[in-house]
Amino acid sequence: MVLTDPDRIWVEAAARLRSEIGDGPFSSYIAPSAVRMDGAGQLVVVTPTGYARDWVRKNALRRLNELWLGLDGLARRLDVRCRADMPGITPSVIAAQVAEAPAVRAVPAPTVGPVADGARAVRAAGLQERLTFDGFVEGHGNAFALAVARQVASWADGHFNPVVFCGPYGYGKTHLLNAIAWEAQRLRPDARVIYLTAERFLSSFMRAMQDRQMAAFKDQLRTADMLLIDDVQFVGNKAATQEELLSTLTSLLEDGRRVVMSADRAPMALSEMEPRLRSHLSAGLTCPIEAGDRALKLAVARNRLQTLAALGVVSGAAPEPVLEQLVDQTPGTMRELEGAVNTVAAAAGARLPGLTVDEVRALLGAAFRGGPERRITVDEIQKTVADHFNLKQADLLSDRRNRAVARPRQIAMYLCKQHTTRSYPDIGRRFGGRDHTTVLHGVRKVGELMVQDDQIARDVETLTRKLRG
């Protein structure tokens, strides 16, 4: 149903809210309220008292906006004020209107508004407007995950359920879940698509228990056509919420509804979860997302700069050596890379095409090496690399030249140059008295191999995460 008259929308939205929050809170705070338009054209829920206003703002305004956006053909948004803030407003007859309103429809209004609703729908649903398929950069480590995500969003029949995207933080899991929600709702505007972070699932569950509204909480989730939960690992170690999640998951799967989740590990590796829940999560499709290689990071940096150029933050394109330096100096996650791009863009502005490698190095500085409070030492790098490749630290300092030792030694030298302020001669001395040209060759070699060899790129990425804690 699409409406434009505020009074009719208010009656419908309030009727739906009443079934969720119960008669007690509804009669105390919602029934005596009215929806009016202020002098600036803003729709306002007018409550009888300041206390009621504060209660509505804290406990009901977000959900009211979700319901309102699903009904309002003009996609307007509600604010809340008390009657003292808006003189001349008479008491509402909403209680009688809602009592006479038809029962809530079997298919509730979408939790995620159609994409056409724009930023209002984003705020109401908790999604991020920019996290769509159009903004997702495809690469070697995420191509399969992207293909699966598009398939899920298309509502195609005959595919795996549930789907769990898993992998290290900062490489696109949240982006894919947001993109699925947006696209699924665009293709089926009448569907009920619910996106929740694990934190929001937990807080909603606890609030429902405290307010004795578990029936409404269960109904809200189990009537979803598609349920997406981000970072589900955070539900672990909480028996009651795990039990509820398992019951919800079972109910949705039995009804043929879609379930999509993300986690930092594969479901069977979520040891903090009870076995039945792990088993249900593993029964569908586990879709890994790998850490991005250098080529993907370069593409992400270019894409981010193009976005900033469209917003007028920068002008022109960055030289290729500048992009390479930016990526090489930011060996962490895609989120950290995006932060580095933002830093460079904000400083460069219209000077972006003329920016030099030295300027980028100076701009990023220690901020992307962990700062002075987290100094990484040559000794720490050697120990971490040796452990990663099942070697002894002494092997890296030895004269052994076979590839099983020489390549890890070069990687350790590369990491020393990236994460410490040591010079090439100094690094050489710390690696058994080697000449600085040997270190220079090793650092350059690893830089070249990271472009050509995915395994080398993954090794460097993993070691970097270990060193940065």
Coordinates of C-alpha atoms in Angstrom, one line a residue:
M1 CA 0.0 0.0 0.0
V2 CA 1.3 3.4 -1.0
L3 CA -0.4 6.5 0.7
T4 CA 0.2 10.2 0.8
D5 CA -2.3 11.4 3.4
P6 CA -0.4 11.7 6.8
D7 CA -3.5 10.9 8.9
R8 CA -4.2 7.6 7.0
I9 CA -0.5 6.7 7.1
W10 CA -0.3 7.4 10.8
V11 CA -3.3 5.1 11.5
E12 CA -1.8 2.3 9.5
A13 CA 1.7 2.7 10.9
A14 CA 0.4 3.0 14.5
A15 CA -1.7 -0.1 14.1
R16 CA 1.4 -2.1 13.0
L17 CA 3.5 -0.7 15.8
R18 CA 0.8 -1.6 18.3
S19 CA 1.2 -5.3 17.5
E20 CA 5.0 -5.0 18.0
I21 CA 5.2 -3.0 21.3
G22 CA 2.0 -4.2 23.0
D23 CA -1.0 -2.4 24.4
G24 CA 0.6 -1.0 27.5
P25 CA 3.4 1.2 25.9
F26 CA 1.1 1.9 23.0
S27 CA -1.7 3.3 25.2
S28 CA 0.7 5.3 27.3
Y29 CA 2.9 7.0 24.6
I30 CA 1.6 6.4 21.0
A31 CA -2.2 6.6 21.4
P32 CA -2.3 10.1 22.8
S33 CA 0.0 11.4 20.1
A34 CA -0.7 12.9 16.6
V35 CA 1.2 13.5 13.4
R36 CA 1.3 17.2 12.4
M37 CA 3.3 19.3 10.0
D38 CA 5.4 22.2 11.3
G39 CA 6.0 25.5 9.6
A40 CA 9.0 24.2 7.7
G41 CA 7.0 21.3 6.2
Q42 CA 8.5 18.6 8.5
L43 CA 6.2 15.9 9.7
V44 CA 6.2 15.6 13.5
V45 CA 4.9 13.0 16.0
V46 CA 3.5 15.3 18.7
T47 CA 3.4 13.7 22.1
P48 CA 1.4 15.0 25.1
T49 CA 4.4 15.4 27.4
G50 CA 8.2 15.8 27.2
Y51 CA 8.6 12.5 29.0
A52 CA 6.5 10.8 26.2
R53 CA 8.6 12.5 23.6
D54 CA 11.8 11.2 25.1
W55 CA 10.4 7.7 25.3
V56 CA 9.2 7.7 21.7
R57 CA 12.6 9.1 20.5
K58 CA 14.5 6.4 22.3
N59 CA 12.2 3.4 21.9
A60 CA 9.9 3.8 18.9
L61 CA 10.9 6.6 16.5
R62 CA 13.3 4.4 14.4
R63 CA 10.7 1.7 13.9
L64 CA 8.0 4.3 13.2
N65 CA 10.1 5.7 10.4
E66 CA 10.7 2.2 9.0
L67 CA 6.9 1.6 8.9
W68 CA 6.2 5.1 7.7
L69 CA 8.7 4.8 4.8
G70 CA 7.1 1.5 3.7
L71 CA 3.7 3.3 3.4
D72 CA 4.4 6.9 2.4
G73 CA 4.4 7.5 -1.3
L74 CA 6.3 10.8 -0.8
A75 CA 9.1 9.1 1.3
R76 CA 8.9 11.7 4.1
R77 CA 10.5 11.2 7.5
L78 CA 9.2 11.7 11.0
D79 CA 10.6 13.8 13.9
V80 CA 9.1 13.8 17.4
R81 CA 8.3 16.8 19.7
C82 CA 6.0 17.3 22.7
R83 CA 2.9 19.4 22.6
A84 CA 4.6 22.3 24.5
D85 CA 7.0 22.6 21.6
M86 CA 4.1 23.0 19.2
P87 CA 1.2 25.1 20.6
G88 CA -2.3 24.7 19.2
I89 CA -2.1 21.0 18.7
T90 CA -5.2 19.3 20.1
P91 CA -5.3 15.9 21.7
S92 CA -5.3 13.1 19.1
V93 CA -8.1 10.6 18.5
I94 CA -5.5 8.0 17.3
A95 CA -6.5 5.5 19.9
A96 CA -10.0 5.2 18.5
Q97 CA -8.8 5.3 14.9
V98 CA -6.3 2.5 15.5
A99 CA -8.9 0.4 17.3
E100 CA -11.1 0.6 14.2
A101 CA -8.3 0.1 11.7
P102 CA -8.0 -3.3 9.9
A103 CA -5.7 -5.9 11.3
V104 CA -2.0 -5.7 10.4
R105 CA -1.4 -7.3 7.0
A106 CA 0.1 -10.8 6.8
V107 CA 3.0 -9.3 4.9
P108 CA 4.4 -6.3 6.9
A109 CA 5.9 -3.3 5.2
P110 CA 9.5 -3.8 4.1
T111 CA 12.2 -3.1 6.7
V112 CA 14.5 -1.9 3.9
G113 CA 12.8 0.6 1.7
P114 CA 13.2 0.5 -2.1
V115 CA 16.3 2.1 -3.5
A116 CA 14.2 4.9 -4.9
D117 CA 13.5 6.0 -1.3
G118 CA 17.1 7.2 -1.2
A119 CA 18.9 8.3 2.0
R120 CA 15.7 8.2 4.1
A121 CA 15.4 4.5 3.5
V122 CA 19.0 4.0 4.3
R123 CA 18.8 5.7 7.6
A124 CA 15.7 3.8 8.6
A125 CA 17.1 0.4 7.7
G126 CA 20.6 0.8 9.1
L127 CA 22.2 0.2 5.6
Q128 CA 24.8 2.4 4.0
E129 CA 23.8 4.0 0.8
R130 CA 27.2 3.7 -0.9
L131 CA 27.6 0.0 -0.3
T132 CA 26.0 -1.3 -3.5
F133 CA 27.2 -3.7 -6.2
D134 CA 28.1 -0.8 -8.4
G135 CA 30.7 0.3 -5.8
F136 CA 32.2 -3.1 -5.1
V137 CA 35.6 -3.7 -6.8
E138 CA 36.0 -7.3 -8.1
G139 CA 39.3 -9.1 -7.7
H140 CA 40.9 -12.5 -7.5
G141 CA 40.1 -13.0 -3.8
N142 CA 36.4 -11.9 -3.9
A143 CA 35.2 -12.9 -7.4
F144 CA 33.4 -16.0 -6.3
A145 CA 31.8 -14.2 -3.3
L146 CA 30.6 -11.4 -5.6
A147 CA 29.0 -13.9 -8.0
V148 CA 27.2 -15.7 -5.2
A149 CA 26.0 -12.4 -3.7
R150 CA 24.5 -11.3 -7.0
Q151 CA 22.8 -14.7 -7.3
V152 CA 21.3 -14.4 -3.8
A153 CA 20.1 -10.8 -4.5
S154 CA 18.3 -11.9 -7.7
W155 CA 15.9 -14.2 -5.7
A156 CA 16.9 -17.0 -8.0
D157 CA 15.4 -20.4 -7.1
G158 CA 17.3 -23.6 -6.5
H159 CA 20.4 -22.1 -4.8
F160 CA 22.0 -22.7 -1.5
N161 CA 20.5 -21.6 1.8
P162 CA 21.8 -20.3 4.1
V163 CA 24.8 -18.5 2.6
V164 CA 27.6 -17.5 4.9
F165 CA 30.3 -15.1 3.7
C166 CA 33.5 -15.6 5.8
G167 CA 36.9 -14.1 5.9
P168 CA 39.2 -11.5 7.6
Y169 CA 37.7 -8.1 8.6
G170 CA 37.9 -5.2 6.3
Y171 CA 37.7 -7.1 2.9
G172 CA 34.1 -6.6 1.8
K173 CA 31.7 -8.8 3.8
T174 CA 29.6 -5.9 5.1
H175 CA 29.7 -4.3 1.7
L176 CA 28.3 -7.5 0.1
L177 CA 25.5 -7.9 2.6
N178 CA 24.4 -4.3 2.1
A179 CA 24.5 -4.7 -1.6
I180 CA 22.4 -7.9 -1.4
A181 CA 19.8 -6.1 0.7
W182 CA 19.6 -3.1 -1.6
E183 CA 19.4 -5.1 -4.8
A184 CA 16.9 -7.7 -3.4
Q185 CA 14.6 -4.9 -2.3
R186 CA 14.9 -3.1 -5.6
L187 CA 13.9 -6.3 -7.5
R188 CA 11.0 -7.1 -5.0
P189 CA 9.8 -3.9 -3.4
D190 CA 7.0 -5.8 -1.7
A191 CA 9.4 -8.2 0.1
R192 CA 10.3 -7.9 3.7
V193 CA 14.1 -7.7 3.8
I194 CA 15.8 -7.3 7.2
Y195 CA 19.4 -6.4 7.7
L196 CA 20.9 -6.6 11.2
T197 CA 24.4 -6.4 12.7
A198 CA 24.9 -9.1 15.3
E199 CA 25.1 -6.2 17.9
R200 CA 21.7 -5.0 16.9
F201 CA 20.3 -8.5 17.0
L202 CA 21.6 -8.9 20.5
S203 CA 20.3 -5.6 21.7
S204 CA 16.9 -6.1 20.1
F205 CA 16.7 -9.5 21.7
M206 CA 17.6 -8.2 25.2
R207 CA 15.1 -5.3 24.9
A208 CA 12.4 -7.7 23.8
M209 CA 13.0 -9.9 26.9
Q210 CA 13.0 -6.9 29.3
D211 CA 9.8 -5.5 27.8
R212 CA 8.2 -8.9 27.5
Q213 CA 7.8 -8.5 23.8
M214 CA 9.4 -11.7 22.7
A215 CA 6.4 -12.7 20.6
A216 CA 6.7 -9.5 18.5
F217 CA 10.5 -9.9 18.2
K218 CA 10.1 -13.5 16.9
D219 CA 7.3 -12.6 14.5
Q220 CA 9.3 -9.7 13.1
L221 CA 12.3 -11.9 12.2
R222 CA 10.4 -15.1 11.2
T223 CA 8.2 -13.3 8.7
A224 CA 11.2 -11.9 6.8
D225 CA 11.5 -12.9 3.2
M226 CA 15.2 -12.4 3.5
L227 CA 17.2 -12.1 6.7
L228 CA 20.8 -10.8 6.7
I229 CA 23.0 -10.8 9.8
D230 CA 26.4 -9.3 9.8
D231 CA 29.3 -10.5 12.0
V232 CA 27.3 -13.4 13.4
Q233 CA 30.4 -14.6 15.4
F234 CA 29.5 -12.0 18.0
V235 CA 26.4 -14.0 18.9
G236 CA 28.6 -16.7 20.3
N237 CA 29.1 -17.3 24.0
K238 CA 25.5 -16.2 24.7
A239 CA 23.3 -19.2 25.1
A240 CA 19.9 -17.6 25.0
T241 CA 20.6 -15.6 21.9
Q242 CA 22.2 -18.6 20.2
E243 CA 19.0 -20.6 20.9
E244 CA 16.8 -17.8 19.5
L245 CA 19.0 -17.5 16.4
L246 CA 18.9 -21.2 15.9
S247 CA 15.1 -21.2 16.2
T248 CA 14.8 -18.3 13.8
L249 CA 17.1 -19.9 11.3
T250 CA 15.3 -23.2 11.4
S251 CA 11.9 -21.5 11.0
L252 CA 13.1 -19.4 8.0
L253 CA 14.7 -22.3 6.3
E254 CA 11.7 -24.6 6.7
D255 CA 9.5 -21.8 5.1
G256 CA 11.9 -21.5 2.2
R257 CA 12.9 -17.9 3.1
R258 CA 16.4 -16.6 2.4
V259 CA 19.1 -16.4 5.1
V260 CA 22.5 -14.6 4.5
M261 CA 25.2 -14.1 7.2
S262 CA 28.8 -13.1 7.5
A263 CA 31.5 -14.2 9.9
D264 CA 35.2 -13.8 10.4
R265 CA 35.7 -17.6 10.1
A266 CA 34.0 -20.5 8.4
P267 CA 30.9 -21.7 10.4
M268 CA 32.6 -24.9 11.7
A269 CA 35.5 -22.9 13.0
L270 CA 33.1 -20.8 15.2
S271 CA 34.0 -22.8 18.3
E272 CA 32.2 -20.4 20.6
M273 CA 28.9 -21.4 19.0
E274 CA 27.0 -24.5 20.1
P275 CA 27.2 -27.4 17.6
R276 CA 23.6 -27.4 16.4
L277 CA 23.9 -23.8 15.3
R278 CA 27.3 -24.4 13.6
S279 CA 25.8 -27.3 11.8
H280 CA 22.9 -25.4 10.5
L281 CA 25.1 -22.5 9.3
S282 CA 27.4 -25.0 7.6
A283 CA 24.6 -26.8 5.8
G284 CA 24.2 -24.2 3.0
L285 CA 27.1 -22.5 1.2
T286 CA 30.2 -21.2 2.9
C287 CA 31.6 -18.6 0.7
P288 CA 35.2 -17.4 1.6
I289 CA 36.5 -13.9 0.9
E290 CA 40.3 -13.8 0.8
A291 CA 42.5 -10.9 1.6
G292 CA 43.0 -8.6 -1.4
D293 CA 46.1 -8.9 -3.5
R294 CA 48.1 -5.9 -4.7
A295 CA 46.2 -5.6 -8.0
L296 CA 42.8 -5.5 -6.2
K297 CA 44.2 -2.9 -3.8
L298 CA 45.3 -0.7 -6.7
A299 CA 41.8 -1.0 -8.3
V300 CA 40.2 -0.1 -5.0
A301 CA 42.4 3.0 -4.6
R302 CA 41.6 4.1 -8.1
N303 CA 37.9 3.5 -7.6
R304 CA 37.9 5.5 -4.3
L305 CA 39.7 8.4 -6.0
Q306 CA 37.2 8.4 -8.8
T307 CA 34.4 8.6 -6.3
L308 CA 36.1 11.5 -4.5
A309 CA 36.6 13.2 -7.9
A310 CA 32.9 12.9 -8.6
L311 CA 32.2 14.6 -5.2
G312 CA 34.6 17.4 -6.1
V313 CA 37.2 16.5 -3.4
V314 CA 40.0 16.0 -6.0
S315 CA 40.6 16.9 -9.6
G316 CA 42.3 14.7 -12.2
A317 CA 43.9 11.3 -11.7
A318 CA 46.8 10.2 -9.5
P319 CA 50.0 9.1 -11.3
E320 CA 50.6 5.4 -11.2
P321 CA 53.7 5.5 -9.0
V322 CA 51.7 7.5 -6.5
L323 CA 49.0 4.9 -6.4
E324 CA 51.6 2.1 -6.0
Q325 CA 53.3 4.0 -3.1
L326 CA 50.0 4.5 -1.4
V327 CA 49.1 0.8 -1.6
D328 CA 52.6 -0.4 -0.6
Q329 CA 52.6 2.0 2.4
T330 CA 49.2 0.8 3.6
P331 CA 49.5 -3.0 3.9
G332 CA 46.5 -3.5 6.1
T333 CA 42.8 -4.0 5.2
M334 CA 40.7 -2.3 2.5
R335 CA 39.2 -0.1 5.1
E336 CA 42.7 1.1 6.1
L337 CA 43.5 1.6 2.4
E338 CA 40.4 3.7 2.0
G339 CA 41.5 5.8 4.9
A340 CA 44.9 6.3 3.4
V341 CA 43.3 7.4 0.1
N342 CA 41.1 9.8 1.9
T343 CA 44.1 11.3 3.7
V344 CA 46.0 11.8 0.4
A345 CA 42.9 13.2 -1.4
A346 CA 42.1 15.7 1.3
A347 CA 45.7 17.0 1.3
A348 CA 46.2 17.0 -2.5
G349 CA 42.8 18.3 -3.8
A350 CA 43.4 19.8 -7.3
R351 CA 47.1 19.0 -7.0
L352 CA 46.5 15.2 -7.3
P353 CA 47.9 14.8 -10.9
G354 CA 51.2 16.4 -9.8
L355 CA 51.5 14.6 -6.5
T356 CA 54.9 12.9 -6.0
V357 CA 55.8 9.6 -4.3
D358 CA 57.8 11.4 -1.7
E359 CA 54.8 13.6 -0.8
V360 CA 52.6 10.5 -0.4
R361 CA 55.2 8.9 1.8
A362 CA 55.4 12.1 4.0
L363 CA 51.6 12.5 4.1
L364 CA 51.0 9.0 5.4
G365 CA 54.1 8.8 7.5
A366 CA 53.8 6.8 10.8
A367 CA 50.0 7.0 10.9
F368 CA 49.8 3.8 8.8
R369 CA 52.7 2.0 10.4
G370 CA 50.9 1.8 13.8
G371 CA 52.2 5.1 15.3
P372 CA 54.9 5.5 18.0
E373 CA 53.0 3.5 20.5
R374 CA 53.3 0.4 18.4
R375 CA 56.9 0.2 17.1
I376 CA 57.7 -2.9 15.2
T377 CA 61.3 -4.1 15.5
V378 CA 63.5 -6.1 13.2
D379 CA 63.8 -8.9 15.7
E380 CA 60.0 -9.1 15.9
I381 CA 59.7 -9.3 12.2
Q382 CA 62.3 -12.0 12.0
K383 CA 60.6 -14.1 14.6
T384 CA 57.2 -13.7 13.1
V385 CA 58.4 -14.6 9.6
A386 CA 60.4 -17.6 10.8
D387 CA 57.4 -18.9 12.7
H388 CA 55.1 -18.4 9.7
F389 CA 57.4 -20.5 7.4
N390 CA 58.2 -23.1 10.1
L391 CA 61.8 -22.0 10.3
K392 CA 64.2 -20.9 13.0
Q393 CA 65.1 -17.2 13.4
A394 CA 68.8 -18.3 12.9
D395 CA 67.9 -19.7 9.5
L396 CA 67.1 -16.2 8.2
L397 CA 70.5 -15.0 9.4
S398 CA 72.4 -17.9 8.0
D399 CA 74.2 -18.3 4.7
R400 CA 71.7 -20.9 3.4
R401 CA 70.5 -20.0 -0.1
N402 CA 67.9 -22.6 -0.9
R403 CA 64.5 -21.2 -1.8
A404 CA 62.8 -22.5 1.4
V405 CA 65.0 -20.1 3.3
A406 CA 66.0 -17.4 0.8
R407 CA 62.4 -16.4 0.0
P408 CA 61.3 -16.0 3.6
R409 CA 64.5 -14.0 4.2
Q410 CA 63.6 -11.6 1.4
I411 CA 60.1 -11.2 2.7
A412 CA 61.4 -10.4 6.1
M413 CA 63.7 -7.8 4.6
Y414 CA 60.8 -6.3 2.7
L415 CA 58.7 -6.1 5.9
C416 CA 61.6 -4.5 7.7
K417 CA 61.8 -1.8 5.1
Q418 CA 58.0 -1.3 5.2
H419 CA 57.5 -1.2 9.0
T420 CA 60.7 0.2 10.4
T421 CA 62.9 3.2 9.8
R422 CA 66.0 1.1 9.4
S423 CA 68.2 1.8 6.3
Y424 CA 69.2 -0.8 3.8
P425 CA 72.8 -1.2 5.3
D426 CA 71.3 -1.4 8.8
I427 CA 68.8 -4.1 7.8
G428 CA 71.7 -6.0 6.1
R429 CA 73.7 -6.0 9.3
R430 CA 70.7 -7.4 11.2
F431 CA 70.5 -10.2 8.6
G432 CA 73.9 -11.8 9.2
G433 CA 76.0 -8.9 7.9
R434 CA 74.7 -8.8 4.4
D435 CA 75.5 -6.0 2.0
H436 CA 72.9 -3.3 1.4
T437 CA 72.6 -4.2 -2.3
T438 CA 71.4 -7.7 -1.2
V439 CA 68.7 -6.1 0.9
L440 CA 67.7 -3.8 -1.9
H441 CA 67.5 -6.7 -4.3
G442 CA 65.4 -8.7 -1.9
V443 CA 62.9 -5.8 -1.2
R444 CA 62.5 -5.1 -4.9
K445 CA 62.1 -8.8 -5.7
V446 CA 59.3 -9.3 -3.1
G447 CA 57.5 -6.1 -4.5
E448 CA 57.6 -7.6 -8.0
L449 CA 56.4 -11.1 -6.8
M450 CA 53.5 -9.6 -4.9
V451 CA 52.0 -8.6 -8.3
Q452 CA 52.8 -11.9 -10.0
D453 CA 52.3 -14.5 -7.2
D454 CA 49.1 -14.6 -5.2
Q455 CA 50.6 -16.8 -2.5
I456 CA 53.4 -14.3 -1.9
A457 CA 50.9 -11.5 -1.6
R458 CA 48.8 -13.5 0.8
D459 CA 51.9 -14.3 2.9
V460 CA 52.9 -10.7 3.1
E461 CA 49.3 -9.7 4.0
T462 CA 49.0 -12.3 6.8
L463 CA 52.4 -11.4 8.2
T464 CA 51.5 -7.7 8.2
R465 CA 48.3 -8.4 10.1
K466 CA 50.3 -10.5 12.7
L467 CA 52.8 -7.7 13.1
R468 CA 50.2 -5.0 13.6
G469 CA 48.3 -7.1 16.1

